[in-house]
Amino acid sequence: MSGAWAAPCRLLPLLLLLFHRTSAKGSTGPLQCYGVGPLGDLNCSWESLGDLGAPSTLHLQSQKYHSNRTWTVAVPAGQSWVTIPREQFTTSDELLIWGTKAGRPLWPPVFVNLETQMKPEAPQLDPDVDFSEDDYLEATIQWSPPAWPRHKVLVCQFHYRRCQQMAWTLLEPESKSIPLDPVKIQDLELATGYEVSGRCRMEKEENLWGEWSPILSFQTLPSAPKDVWISGNLCGTQNGQKSLLLWKAPGHCVQVSYRLWFQVKGQELIPQEAPCCSSSIPTQAEWVAVSAINGTSWEPLTNLSLVCLGSGSAPHGVVVSSIAGSTELLVTWQQGSGEPQEHVVDWAQDGELLENLNWVRLPPGNLSALLPGNFERGVPYRITVTAVSPGGLYPAPSVWRFREELAPLVGPVLWRLQDVPPGTPTIAWGEVPRHQLRGHLTHYTLCAQSETRPSVCMNVSGSVQKITLPNLPWGPCELWMTASTIAGQGPPGPSLRLHLPDNTLKLSILPGLLLLWGLLLTGCCMSLASSRRCLHLWHKVLPHWVWEKVPDPANSNSSQPHVEELPQAQPPGDLPILEVEEMEPLPVTEPLQASSQLDSGYEKHFLPTPEELGLVGPLSPGPRFWPELTPGQERGAHLTAEDRLRETEPLA
């Protein structure tokens, strides 16, 4: 034991010299020591001394109750702090502490008053926060100080910040444990999340603060949304897509439920509840109001008219331009004929959901807006300017703009339509999607390539979707198309392969085929005309003046009375026997005598008969009587037309 005290005694002259450089309260060197609470352990920590290194032993010497009593505490290698248990020293004692390495002190000793040099523990904050509904919003938070002797006063400090912000706001003045007053935070915003924390110190130790308390999070009273707008084509063709009522969220740390009232044409107000921060708009809705559930009593509802007014009062001349060296867009427009209450400019990226709409509100006299955000190159954005009045909305037609145009990513897809006329291909193609076009279309380029010819390209207007190609070569052919913007031409789209027949060959052999067909037809006609087996066809096809020959008047029977030919008698056979009743013969009517000018057989044969001219009426029904035939007439009665023709041949 005597050896343990011998080394510290030999260091006393050096320590006394160093002690004069030591402050009575704390340390000016790298070593800091303080007690934790009134009955806690003693914590000591230090900074690295460079070449001197870290201490291996910490020495403590009592200066109040046990004069010149010194004891040591070993320091683990590589550690810059050490905790000395409360049992190794006396309460309210005064200590002199220094560190050594290999028996050599590393810094001047530090004087520590255990009665004052203590860090209090953190205060406790009550999670029940009260709010006042006066002209300004104020939050009142109850708190309790850490365990401490009643006769000793603690000074505590509090700060707060918005949720998800980095900077803290310090509350003034500082609070004391005696008397204990609540913490009040003024000028807060509705429907906003906040965080608050506090720490304490001894009243006489201005720089020895305790640790900060755990953060208490709270949110202020909910409120109706201040900024309400519409997403979707409410005043145009919706194509089956409903419009949404949007409002901006109060913050990520706040959860608020809302109540909405829609005024639909011809109906009463329809209340409905919705979470943050959108709701579908009923068909034919004319007005909407929004409030927060469990909100403040003095705050009015937020309302918006949903009536679409005439386009004459809508803004016009909307121009969107990019700013050099910036990712923002500048929108300018001209005011319509009406007097709007404000202007709203909304924008969304192509293909975005209705919920992802952005918008800004501007006073009526402001006819330009700088849209904030990081607008990407080659990405289309839909921008709409709307004039808002108490009676309704005046939206201008939406425009599509790019911060910077780029060349397309893909080409159009081709397909073949029905050939008009046949053999002439008609090609159609689809539009390149706007997000792949990456700019405003200037024109298309259609290219064709066959096996025997090099590729040939032609520009096509961007306003057409089909084209007829009459001059394509026959045989296999491949077609493809590209799209172009002001930034350049894009890659070709999928190829379309065609196989066209050789129409020139058909046209060259067509005259020969027609000539051959004509010769065959002529030959057939001549063959039929020269054959007597086709006499019955002569009578049916050719006119009378072709096949009838002029008869010889000497052998003509035209002067003889006309006798109607009867059908030839059937040969006898097994025929049924009919009984005929005899009737008295009727007087025979003399036939009309033709004029003497018709007695000539030549004229009689070629001129029309009296029956054909309508001079003699048709015979009455009933039994007919025929005059007796003379021997010459009996012979001609049984001749057929063919026999008569044969008789006239010698006359010819």
XYZ file of C-alpha atoms in Angstrom, residues 121-400:
280
model
C -31.249 14.511 -16.679
C -33.702 15.505 -19.405
C -37.147 16.967 -18.525
C -40.328 15.033 -19.270
C -42.939 16.495 -21.659
C -46.667 15.766 -21.362
C -48.042 14.380 -24.689
C -51.438 16.078 -24.127
C -51.143 19.428 -25.899
C -53.776 22.144 -25.493
C -54.604 24.696 -28.191
C -56.190 28.105 -27.874
C -58.687 29.234 -30.566
C -57.967 32.936 -30.451
C -56.822 35.213 -33.257
C -53.610 33.216 -33.403
C -52.987 29.559 -32.684
C -51.042 28.805 -29.476
C -49.994 25.422 -28.080
C -49.541 24.835 -24.320
C -47.338 21.915 -23.175
C -47.026 20.784 -19.558
C -43.629 19.460 -18.390
C -41.879 18.203 -15.266
C -38.194 18.717 -14.293
C -35.834 15.795 -13.574
C -35.365 14.437 -10.038
C -33.512 17.105 -8.078
C -33.281 18.483 -4.540
C -36.220 20.780 -3.885
C -34.109 23.663 -2.667
C -31.992 23.722 -5.831
C -33.267 25.491 -8.950
C -32.890 24.130 -12.471
C -32.962 26.222 -15.608
C -34.493 24.467 -18.638
C -34.468 25.343 -22.310
C -36.945 24.266 -25.052
C -36.932 24.445 -28.843
C -39.364 23.354 -31.591
C -39.497 22.904 -35.366
C -41.857 21.881 -38.139
C -42.056 18.227 -38.948
C -39.280 17.062 -41.296
C -37.378 20.322 -41.021
C -33.791 20.512 -39.861
C -33.587 23.915 -38.173
C -34.856 24.386 -34.598
C -36.437 27.512 -33.140
C -35.357 28.322 -29.565
C -38.071 29.439 -27.162
C -37.430 32.524 -25.089
C -37.207 33.069 -22.156
C -35.820 29.983 -20.456
C -38.022 28.182 -17.962
C -37.215 27.415 -14.316
C -38.205 24.528 -12.131
C -39.267 26.935 -9.369
C -41.895 28.200 -10.126
C -42.898 25.638 -12.753
C -44.629 27.230 -15.728
C -45.894 25.409 -18.852
C -44.215 25.782 -22.227
C -46.147 27.941 -24.706
C -45.541 27.958 -28.459
C -47.251 30.759 -30.373
C -48.007 31.627 -34.015
C -48.483 28.049 -35.129
C -50.251 27.035 -38.340
C -53.345 24.888 -38.567
C -53.077 21.294 -39.779
C -49.315 21.260 -39.297
C -47.038 18.832 -37.491
C -44.451 20.064 -34.977
C -41.691 18.621 -32.777
C -40.502 19.927 -29.389
C -37.664 18.969 -27.019
C -35.991 20.367 -23.857
C -32.889 20.187 -21.644
C -31.844 21.519 -18.179
C -28.787 22.806 -16.290
C -27.788 23.938 -12.826
C -28.661 27.542 -12.167
C -24.995 28.446 -11.520
C -23.526 26.383 -14.347
C -24.393 28.298 -17.489
C -22.520 26.065 -19.926
C -23.087 22.642 -18.420
C -26.370 21.607 -20.065
C -27.874 18.194 -19.735
C -28.968 15.997 -22.635
C -31.987 16.859 -24.806
C -35.197 15.064 -23.973
C -36.863 12.680 -26.446
C -38.749 14.555 -29.168
C -42.464 15.100 -28.608
C -44.443 15.243 -31.870
C -47.877 16.864 -32.104
C -50.132 18.339 -34.783
C -52.277 21.409 -34.633
C -56.010 21.507 -35.216
C -57.134 20.343 -38.694
C -58.411 22.902 -41.159
C -60.090 23.071 -44.523
C -57.673 23.027 -47.465
C -56.745 26.461 -48.729
C -55.902 25.380 -52.280
C -58.503 23.308 -54.150
C -58.359 22.525 -57.868
C -59.643 20.153 -60.560
C -57.746 17.410 -62.368
C -59.198 16.129 -65.618
C -61.045 17.596 -68.574
C -64.095 18.838 -66.686
C -65.101 21.305 -69.410
C -64.346 19.052 -72.391
C -64.721 15.517 -73.667
C -63.863 13.220 -70.769
C -63.845 9.936 -72.777
C -65.235 7.993 -69.845
C -62.633 9.358 -67.408
C -63.935 11.091 -64.301
C -62.536 14.365 -63.041
C -61.025 14.653 -59.579
C -61.159 17.381 -56.978
C -57.642 17.839 -55.578
C -56.243 19.783 -52.673
C -52.734 20.057 -51.326
C -51.766 17.939 -48.343
C -51.139 19.774 -45.084
C -47.918 17.839 -44.456
C -46.411 14.389 -44.145
C -46.786 14.382 -40.370
C -50.503 15.268 -40.332
C -53.477 13.005 -40.944
C -56.749 14.800 -41.602
C -60.135 13.572 -42.816
C -62.354 15.872 -44.842
C -66.038 16.390 -45.494
C -67.239 17.512 -48.930
C -70.559 18.925 -50.149
C -71.409 18.742 -53.861
C -74.232 20.742 -55.394
C -75.522 18.668 -58.318
C -77.917 20.168 -60.848
C -81.495 19.712 -59.682
C -80.517 18.090 -56.352
C -79.713 19.122 -52.803
C -76.233 19.167 -51.307
C -74.657 15.718 -51.200
C -72.250 15.364 -48.223
C -69.513 12.745 -48.287
C -66.295 12.053 -46.390
C -62.930 11.543 -48.040
C -59.316 11.094 -46.954
C -56.540 13.362 -48.109
C -56.317 14.632 -50.768
C -58.679 13.854 -53.666
C -62.287 12.974 -54.416
C -64.165 12.151 -57.616
C -66.533 14.826 -58.912
C -70.134 13.679 -59.562
C -71.625 14.187 -62.999
C -73.278 17.600 -63.530
C -71.831 18.970 -60.269
C -71.992 22.771 -60.183
C -70.421 23.666 -56.826
C -68.296 22.059 -54.096
C -67.289 22.970 -50.537
C -64.617 21.279 -48.394
C -64.023 21.340 -44.623
C -61.927 19.361 -42.151
C -63.517 16.965 -39.703
C -62.965 18.159 -36.089
C -61.615 21.430 -37.430
C -61.722 24.864 -35.847
C -65.024 26.665 -35.412
C -63.943 30.026 -36.786
C -62.488 28.847 -40.088
C -64.780 29.136 -43.176
C -65.331 26.394 -45.758
C -63.308 26.273 -48.946
C -65.595 26.367 -51.983
C -65.156 26.317 -55.758
C -67.611 26.753 -58.634
C -67.518 23.888 -61.142
C -69.582 25.560 -63.885
C -67.833 25.792 -67.255
C -68.409 29.207 -68.810
C -68.029 30.405 -72.386
C -64.704 30.222 -74.163
C -64.834 33.911 -75.082
C -63.704 34.896 -71.596
C -60.967 32.233 -71.431
C -57.292 33.147 -71.679
C -55.800 32.910 -75.165
C -52.415 33.103 -76.819
C -50.791 30.697 -74.350
C -47.040 30.478 -74.981
C -44.669 28.148 -73.112
C -40.933 28.717 -73.386
C -37.866 27.282 -71.720
C -35.238 29.305 -69.905
C -31.589 28.878 -70.834
C -29.613 27.264 -68.054
C -32.716 26.472 -66.012
C -35.021 23.489 -65.628
C -38.123 25.676 -65.237
C -40.726 26.730 -67.808
C -42.163 30.196 -68.403
C -45.863 30.451 -69.342
C -47.418 33.638 -70.711
C -50.957 34.333 -71.948
C -53.437 37.062 -72.787
C -56.485 37.768 -70.679
C -59.967 37.058 -72.043
C -62.925 39.394 -72.146
C -64.105 38.571 -68.620
C -62.885 39.832 -65.247
C -61.482 36.773 -63.450
C -60.886 36.539 -59.754
C -57.599 34.718 -60.299
C -55.687 32.595 -62.808
C -54.627 28.985 -62.259
C -51.879 27.319 -64.264
C -51.727 23.522 -63.956
C -49.353 21.053 -65.572
C -48.721 17.324 -65.620
C -46.319 14.965 -67.322
C -47.666 12.801 -70.140
C -49.079 9.551 -68.795
C -49.245 10.710 -65.170
C -52.192 9.839 -62.945
C -54.834 12.476 -62.285
C -53.667 12.694 -58.668
C -50.198 13.876 -59.755
C -51.317 17.252 -61.071
C -49.382 20.404 -60.102
C -50.792 23.921 -60.115
C -50.120 27.502 -59.043
C -52.562 30.346 -58.421
C -51.915 33.913 -59.552
C -53.716 37.240 -59.106
C -55.836 38.446 -62.057
C -53.354 41.108 -63.174
C -50.513 38.626 -63.529
C -50.373 37.166 -67.047
C -47.243 35.037 -66.681
C -46.054 32.265 -64.409
C -42.694 30.612 -63.830
C -43.477 26.962 -63.223
C -41.224 25.522 -60.528
C -39.804 22.050 -60.738
C -37.274 19.986 -62.607
C -38.716 19.698 -66.131
C -36.833 16.982 -67.988
C -35.525 17.097 -71.553
C -37.605 15.276 -74.140
C -40.560 14.791 -71.775
C -43.963 16.176 -72.855
C -45.933 18.255 -70.351
C -49.588 19.272 -70.659
C -50.103 22.881 -69.536
C -53.498 24.550 -69.042
C -54.320 28.137 -68.071
C -57.763 28.743 -66.497
C -59.468 31.961 -65.469
C -61.461 31.529 -62.232
C -64.420 33.693 -61.259
C -67.131 33.301 -58.593
C -69.525 32.160 -61.303
C -67.390 29.459 -62.890
C -64.307 28.513 -64.882
C -62.863 29.760 -68.193
C -60.263 27.166 -69.270
C -58.036 27.753 -72.285
C -57.184 24.815 -74.585
C -54.329 22.735 -73.188
C -50.934 22.873 -74.889
C -48.184 20.263 -75.002
